[in-house]
Amino acid sequence: MKPARRLVALSAAVLLATAGCAGADSGTSGPIVVGSVNALSGAATFPEASQAAKAVFDAANASGGVNGRQIQYKALDDKGDPAAAAAAAREVVGRDEAVALVGSSSLIECEINNKYYEQQKILSIQGIGVDPACFTSPNIAPANVGPYHDMTLTLLYGSETLKLNDICALLEIAGNTLPSYQAAIDEWSAITGKKLKYLDATVPYGGSDYTSYIVKARNAGCKAITVNPVEPDSIGQLKAAAAQGWNDVTWLLLTSVYSENYAKAITNAGAGVYVPAEFYPFTDTASPQNKDWHDLMTKNNIPLTSFSQGGYLAAKYFLAVAKGIKGDITRESVTKALREMQPITDPMVGTPYVFGPGQTHHDNTAGWPIKLASGTNKWELVADDWLRIPKK
């Protein structure tokens, strides 16, 4: 090689080496990108989960970040639309190169994106898992109990603690959720040896009048009803029962109705509305279990809801694992750490959290029973400990 060419080649090699070193430095000192896909607009929104996760990460950044690096949190909106959910995941995972997804909350995003997450070898600590794919994917492990275990728990409380007979179910089915709700009911039957007296899986979301469904349930001889409603639907169902003079029915509902606004809207709760709260009840404002969460949410003007509890816990779990990583924090190292993590206990939940190597993740199986009585407009605790689904 001629001297001039040798000099050019040597200079190019030095430049490449320098560029390589610069890239390595930016990888270990630049921001850690963490993302989430959420229902921030559309028919049903859950903004509190990602807001809570951001508050946790902001607090961590103010204290020095993770091993000296700041967390850059990107919460994207799926608008309740499949195409938007897919686009949001590809933006934060593909373009922004997030190391993990943390605090997501959506009705559809797990179903839309779970295969993509597998392809991209990225894990998601869902703040609030809703659709079945949130609990059946190897790459998604929600922080919450989920509506299916929640239904098993509410049925267990009704039959085994309240000693209720003639329990019926009115199910609002969206997408492919019926098999999962049926499995939850079957799990209750397997534990107790009991069967539902009546099941109607045709109850609509956002119905304008639930009278016909209520009348059929009453005529079937139901003494208690389990439903999986959103708040407006449940309010309509309780009002329809009250209009029929059906004031001795017990309602066995899910965490989806657990809010202060719901309590304020209910005047006649029949024989009571019972819910197994997925996290330690946030309406117990003096509880030491919720103090850190309560203080952080209040400081950041984030609503005190189960959704913000889920987002808060998802972010705390991620931080606990990320801070234990030796070396660079990348998608690969985060995935490895979550797969190999030890269970994390927290007083806000009744089941330790672990992502682990499993092909499915539905391990949170505890709820705290609470009650809303007629005329009180307030939730009250009706247990001294967690209600748990017995291990098989």
Coordinates of C-alpha atoms in Angstrom, one line a residue:
M1 CA 0.0 0.0 0.0
K2 CA 1.4 3.5 -0.9
P3 CA 2.2 5.8 2.1
A4 CA -0.6 8.2 1.2
R5 CA -3.2 5.5 1.0
R6 CA -1.9 3.9 4.2
L7 CA -2.3 7.2 6.0
V8 CA -5.9 7.6 4.7
A9 CA -6.8 4.1 5.8
L10 CA -5.2 4.6 9.2
S11 CA -7.1 7.9 9.6
A12 CA -10.4 6.2 8.6
A13 CA -9.8 3.5 11.2
V14 CA -9.1 6.0 13.9
L15 CA -12.3 7.9 13.0
L16 CA -14.3 4.6 13.1
A17 CA -12.9 3.7 16.4
T18 CA -13.6 7.1 17.8
A19 CA -17.2 7.0 16.5
G20 CA -17.5 3.5 18.1
C21 CA -16.3 4.8 21.4
A22 CA -18.7 7.7 21.3
G23 CA -21.6 5.4 20.6
A24 CA -20.7 3.2 23.5
D25 CA -20.4 6.2 25.9
S26 CA -23.8 7.5 24.8
G27 CA -25.3 4.1 25.3
T28 CA -24.2 4.0 29.0
S29 CA -24.7 7.6 29.9
G30 CA -27.7 8.7 27.8
P31 CA -31.3 8.5 28.8
I32 CA -33.0 5.2 29.3
V33 CA -36.1 5.2 27.2
V34 CA -39.2 3.5 28.7
G35 CA -42.5 3.5 26.9
S36 CA -46.2 2.7 27.4
V37 CA -49.3 2.4 25.2
N38 CA -52.5 3.8 26.8
A39 CA -56.1 4.7 26.2
L40 CA -55.6 8.4 26.7
S41 CA -58.5 9.4 24.4
G42 CA -61.6 7.6 23.0
A43 CA -64.6 6.0 24.5
A44 CA -62.9 4.6 27.6
T45 CA -59.8 6.3 28.9
F46 CA -57.2 5.3 31.6
P47 CA -54.8 8.2 31.8
E48 CA -53.9 7.8 35.5
A49 CA -51.8 4.7 35.1
S50 CA -49.2 6.3 32.8
Q51 CA -49.4 9.6 34.8
A52 CA -48.5 7.7 38.0
A53 CA -45.6 5.8 36.3
K54 CA -44.3 9.1 35.0
A55 CA -44.5 10.6 38.5
V56 CA -42.4 7.7 39.9
F57 CA -39.8 8.1 37.1
D58 CA -39.7 11.9 37.6
A59 CA -39.0 11.3 41.3
A60 CA -36.3 8.8 40.5
N61 CA -34.7 11.2 38.1
A62 CA -34.7 13.9 40.7
S63 CA -32.7 11.6 43.0
G64 CA -30.1 10.8 40.4
G65 CA -31.9 8.4 38.0
V66 CA -30.9 4.7 37.6
N67 CA -27.2 4.2 38.0
G68 CA -26.6 7.8 37.1
R69 CA -28.8 7.8 34.0
Q70 CA -32.2 9.6 33.5
I71 CA -35.3 7.8 32.5
Q72 CA -37.1 9.3 29.5
Y73 CA -40.7 8.1 29.7
K74 CA -42.9 8.2 26.6
A75 CA -46.6 7.5 27.1
L76 CA -48.4 7.2 23.8
D77 CA -52.2 7.2 23.0
D78 CA -53.9 4.2 21.3
K79 CA -57.2 6.2 21.1
G80 CA -59.0 2.9 21.6
D81 CA -58.2 2.1 18.0
P82 CA -56.4 -1.0 16.8
A83 CA -54.4 0.8 14.1
A84 CA -53.4 3.6 16.5
A85 CA -52.4 1.0 19.1
A86 CA -50.2 -0.8 16.6
A87 CA -48.6 2.4 15.4
A88 CA -47.9 3.6 19.0
A89 CA -46.1 0.4 19.9
R90 CA -44.0 0.6 16.8
E91 CA -43.1 4.2 17.5
V92 CA -41.9 3.7 21.0
V93 CA -40.4 0.2 20.5
G94 CA -39.0 0.5 17.0
R95 CA -38.1 4.2 16.5
D96 CA -37.4 5.2 20.1
E97 CA -35.8 1.9 21.0
A98 CA -37.4 1.6 24.5
V99 CA -35.8 -0.9 26.8
A100 CA -39.2 -1.9 28.2
L101 CA -42.9 -0.9 28.4
V102 CA -44.1 0.1 31.8
G103 CA -47.5 1.3 33.1
S104 CA -49.6 0.7 30.0
S105 CA -53.3 0.7 30.4
S106 CA -55.7 0.0 27.6
L107 CA -58.7 -2.1 26.6
I108 CA -57.0 -3.4 23.4
E109 CA -53.3 -2.9 23.3
C110 CA -52.2 -6.3 24.7
E111 CA -54.3 -8.1 22.1
I112 CA -53.0 -5.9 19.3
N113 CA -49.3 -5.8 20.2
N114 CA -48.4 -8.9 22.1
K115 CA -46.9 -10.7 19.1
Y116 CA -45.0 -7.6 18.1
Y117 CA -43.4 -7.5 21.6
E118 CA -42.4 -11.1 21.2
Q119 CA -40.8 -10.4 17.8
Q120 CA -38.9 -7.4 19.2
K121 CA -37.9 -9.2 22.4
I122 CA -39.2 -6.5 24.7
L123 CA -41.2 -7.0 27.9
S124 CA -44.2 -5.0 29.2
I125 CA -45.1 -4.5 32.9
Q126 CA -48.7 -3.5 32.3
G127 CA -50.1 -1.0 34.8
I128 CA -53.6 -2.3 34.2
G129 CA -54.1 -5.4 32.2
V130 CA -57.6 -5.8 30.7
D131 CA -57.9 -7.9 27.6
P132 CA -57.0 -11.6 27.8
A133 CA -53.8 -11.3 25.9
C134 CA -52.4 -9.2 28.9
F135 CA -52.4 -12.4 30.9
T136 CA -51.6 -15.1 28.3
S137 CA -48.5 -13.6 26.6
P138 CA -44.9 -14.5 27.6
N139 CA -43.9 -10.9 27.1
I140 CA -46.5 -9.1 29.2
A141 CA -47.0 -9.3 33.0
P142 CA -49.5 -6.9 34.5
A143 CA -49.2 -5.4 38.0
N144 CA -52.9 -5.8 38.6
V145 CA -55.2 -8.8 39.3
G146 CA -57.2 -8.4 36.1
P147 CA -60.9 -8.7 35.6
Y148 CA -60.9 -12.5 35.3
H149 CA -59.3 -13.3 38.7
D150 CA -61.3 -10.4 40.0
M151 CA -64.5 -12.2 39.0
T152 CA -63.4 -15.4 40.7
L153 CA -62.7 -13.4 43.8
T154 CA -66.0 -11.6 43.9
L155 CA -67.9 -14.9 43.5
L156 CA -65.8 -16.5 46.2
Y157 CA -66.6 -13.7 48.6
G158 CA -70.3 -13.9 47.8
S159 CA -70.7 -17.6 48.2
E160 CA -68.1 -18.4 50.9
T161 CA -68.1 -15.3 53.1
L162 CA -71.5 -13.8 52.6
K163 CA -73.0 -17.4 52.2
L164 CA -75.1 -16.3 49.3
N165 CA -77.1 -18.8 47.2
D166 CA -78.7 -18.3 43.8
I167 CA -75.9 -16.2 42.3
C168 CA -76.3 -15.1 38.7
A169 CA -74.1 -13.4 36.2
L170 CA -74.8 -10.6 33.7
L171 CA -71.7 -10.3 31.4
E172 CA -70.8 -7.4 29.2
I173 CA -68.6 -9.0 26.5
A174 CA -66.2 -7.1 24.3
G175 CA -64.0 -8.8 21.7
N176 CA -62.8 -12.3 22.7
T177 CA -63.3 -11.9 26.5
L178 CA -66.1 -14.4 27.0
P179 CA -63.9 -17.5 27.3
S180 CA -61.8 -15.8 29.9
Y181 CA -64.9 -14.8 32.0
Q182 CA -66.3 -18.3 31.6
A183 CA -62.9 -19.7 32.8
A184 CA -63.1 -17.4 35.9
I185 CA -66.6 -18.7 36.7
D186 CA -65.5 -22.3 36.1
E187 CA -62.6 -21.7 38.5
W188 CA -65.0 -20.5 41.2
S189 CA -67.2 -23.6 40.6
A190 CA -64.1 -25.9 40.8
I191 CA -63.2 -24.4 44.2
T192 CA -66.6 -24.3 45.7
G193 CA -68.6 -27.0 43.9
K194 CA -71.3 -24.4 43.1
K195 CA -72.9 -23.3 39.9
L196 CA -74.5 -20.1 38.7
K197 CA -78.2 -20.1 38.8
Y198 CA -78.5 -17.9 35.6
L199 CA -76.0 -16.5 33.1
D200 CA -76.7 -13.8 30.5
A201 CA -73.7 -12.9 28.3
T202 CA -75.6 -10.5 26.0
V203 CA -75.6 -7.5 28.2
P204 CA -74.3 -4.5 26.2
Y205 CA -71.6 -2.0 27.0
G206 CA -73.1 1.5 27.1
G207 CA -76.7 0.3 27.1
S208 CA -79.4 3.0 27.3
D209 CA -81.8 0.9 29.3
Y210 CA -81.0 -2.3 31.3
T211 CA -84.5 -2.9 32.5
S212 CA -85.1 -6.0 30.4
Y213 CA -81.9 -7.7 31.6
I214 CA -82.7 -6.9 35.3
V215 CA -86.3 -8.2 34.9
K216 CA -85.1 -11.5 33.4
A217 CA -82.5 -11.9 36.2
R218 CA -85.1 -11.3 38.9
N219 CA -87.6 -13.7 37.3
A220 CA -84.8 -16.3 37.2
G221 CA -84.7 -16.2 41.0
C222 CA -81.4 -14.5 41.4
K223 CA -80.5 -13.3 44.9
A224 CA -77.1 -12.0 44.0
I225 CA -75.6 -10.8 40.7
T226 CA -72.0 -10.6 39.5
V227 CA -71.4 -8.2 36.6
N228 CA -68.2 -6.9 34.9
P229 CA -69.4 -3.4 34.1
V230 CA -67.8 0.0 33.6
E231 CA -69.1 2.6 36.0
P232 CA -71.9 4.2 33.9
D233 CA -73.3 0.8 33.0
S234 CA -73.4 -0.4 36.6
I235 CA -75.1 2.8 37.7
G236 CA -77.7 2.2 35.0
Q237 CA -78.2 -1.4 36.2
L238 CA -78.6 -0.5 39.8
K239 CA -81.1 2.2 38.9
A240 CA -83.0 -0.2 36.8
A241 CA -83.2 -2.7 39.7
A242 CA -84.3 0.1 42.1
A243 CA -87.0 1.2 39.6
Q244 CA -88.4 -2.4 39.7
G245 CA -88.4 -2.3 43.5
W246 CA -85.7 -5.0 43.6
N247 CA -83.9 -3.8 46.7
D248 CA -82.8 -7.1 48.3
V249 CA -80.3 -8.1 45.6
T250 CA -76.6 -8.2 46.4
W251 CA -74.2 -6.9 43.7
L252 CA -70.9 -8.8 43.4
L253 CA -68.9 -6.4 41.1
L254 CA -65.3 -5.8 40.0
T255 CA -62.7 -3.2 40.7
S256 CA -63.8 -1.4 37.5
V257 CA -66.5 0.3 39.5
Y258 CA -64.3 1.2 42.5
S259 CA -64.2 4.9 42.6
E260 CA -65.4 7.8 44.7
N261 CA -67.5 9.2 41.8
Y262 CA -69.3 5.9 41.5
A263 CA -70.0 5.9 45.3
K264 CA -71.4 9.4 45.0
A265 CA -73.7 8.4 42.2
I266 CA -75.3 5.4 44.0
T267 CA -78.2 6.1 46.3
N268 CA -79.8 2.6 46.3
A269 CA -77.3 -0.2 46.3
G270 CA -79.8 -2.9 47.1
A271 CA -78.4 -5.3 49.7
G272 CA -74.9 -3.8 49.0
V273 CA -72.3 -3.6 46.3
Y274 CA -69.2 -5.7 47.1
V275 CA -65.9 -5.5 45.3
P276 CA -62.5 -7.2 45.8
A277 CA -60.2 -4.2 45.3
E278 CA -57.2 -5.3 43.2
F279 CA -54.8 -3.1 45.3
Y280 CA -55.1 -2.1 48.9
P281 CA -58.3 0.1 49.0
F282 CA -57.3 3.7 48.2
T283 CA -60.3 5.1 50.0
D284 CA -58.7 4.1 53.2
T285 CA -56.8 7.3 53.1
A286 CA -55.0 6.9 56.5
S287 CA -53.5 3.5 55.6
P288 CA -49.8 3.1 55.9
Q289 CA -50.0 0.7 52.9
N290 CA -50.8 3.5 50.5
K291 CA -48.9 6.4 52.1
D292 CA -46.0 6.7 49.6
W293 CA -48.4 6.3 46.6
H294 CA -50.9 8.7 48.1
D295 CA -48.3 11.4 48.8
L296 CA -46.8 11.2 45.3
M297 CA -50.2 11.2 43.6
T298 CA -51.4 14.2 45.7
K299 CA -48.1 16.1 45.0
N300 CA -48.6 15.6 41.2
N301 CA -52.4 16.2 41.2
I302 CA -53.0 12.6 39.9
P303 CA -56.4 11.1 40.7
L304 CA -56.4 8.6 43.5
T305 CA -57.7 5.5 41.7
S306 CA -56.9 1.8 41.2
F307 CA -55.5 2.8 37.8
S308 CA -52.9 5.1 39.3
Q309 CA -52.1 2.4 41.8
G310 CA -51.3 0.0 39.0
G311 CA -49.1 2.5 37.1
Y312 CA -47.3 3.4 40.3
L313 CA -46.5 -0.2 41.1
A314 CA -45.4 -1.1 37.6
A315 CA -42.9 1.8 37.7
K316 CA -41.7 0.8 41.1
Y317 CA -41.2 -2.8 40.0
F318 CA -39.2 -1.7 37.0
L319 CA -37.0 0.6 39.0
A320 CA -36.2 -2.1 41.6
V321 CA -35.1 -4.5 38.8
A322 CA -33.3 -1.9 36.7
K323 CA -31.2 -0.6 39.6
G324 CA -29.9 -4.1 40.2
I325 CA -28.5 -4.5 36.6
K326 CA -24.7 -4.7 36.4
G327 CA -23.4 -2.9 33.4
D328 CA -25.3 -1.2 30.6
I329 CA -29.1 -0.9 30.8
T330 CA -30.4 -2.1 27.5
R331 CA -33.5 -4.0 26.2
E332 CA -31.5 -7.2 26.4
S333 CA -30.2 -6.6 30.0
V334 CA -33.7 -5.5 31.2
T335 CA -35.3 -8.5 29.6
K336 CA -32.8 -10.8 31.2
A337 CA -33.2 -9.1 34.6
L338 CA -37.0 -9.3 34.6
R339 CA -36.9 -13.0 33.5
E340 CA -34.5 -13.8 36.4
M341 CA -35.9 -11.4 39.1
Q342 CA -36.8 -12.5 42.6
P343 CA -40.5 -11.8 43.7
I344 CA -41.1 -8.3 45.0
T345 CA -43.5 -7.8 47.9
D346 CA -45.4 -4.6 48.5
P347 CA -48.0 -3.7 51.1
M348 CA -50.3 -2.4 48.3
V349 CA -50.8 -5.9 46.9
G350 CA -51.6 -9.3 48.4
T351 CA -49.4 -11.3 46.0
P352 CA -45.7 -10.8 45.3
Y353 CA -44.9 -9.5 41.8
V354 CA -42.5 -11.5 39.6
F355 CA -42.2 -11.3 35.8
G356 CA -40.2 -14.6 35.4
P357 CA -39.7 -16.9 32.5
G358 CA -43.3 -18.2 32.2
Q359 CA -45.3 -18.3 29.0
T360 CA -48.3 -16.7 30.8
H361 CA -48.5 -14.2 33.6
H362 CA -51.6 -14.2 35.7
D363 CA -50.1 -14.6 39.2
N364 CA -51.8 -11.7 41.1
T365 CA -54.6 -13.6 42.8
A366 CA -55.6 -11.4 45.8
G367 CA -58.2 -8.7 46.4
W368 CA -59.3 -6.7 49.5
P369 CA -63.1 -6.9 50.0
I370 CA -64.9 -3.6 50.3
K371 CA -68.6 -2.6 50.4
L372 CA -70.8 0.2 49.3
A373 CA -74.1 0.3 51.2
S374 CA -77.3 2.1 50.3
G375 CA -77.4 5.7 51.3
T376 CA -73.8 5.9 52.4
N377 CA -72.1 7.1 49.2
K378 CA -68.9 5.7 50.8
W379 CA -66.8 2.6 50.4
E380 CA -65.9 0.7 53.6
L381 CA -63.5 -2.1 54.3
V382 CA -65.2 -5.4 55.2
A383 CA -62.2 -7.5 55.8
D384 CA -59.0 -7.5 57.8
D385 CA -56.9 -9.3 55.3
W386 CA -56.6 -10.2 51.6
L387 CA -59.0 -12.6 50.0
R388 CA -57.0 -15.0 47.9
I389 CA -57.8 -17.6 45.2
P390 CA -56.6 -20.9 46.7
K391 CA -53.6 -22.5 45.0
K392 CA -54.3 -25.6 42.9

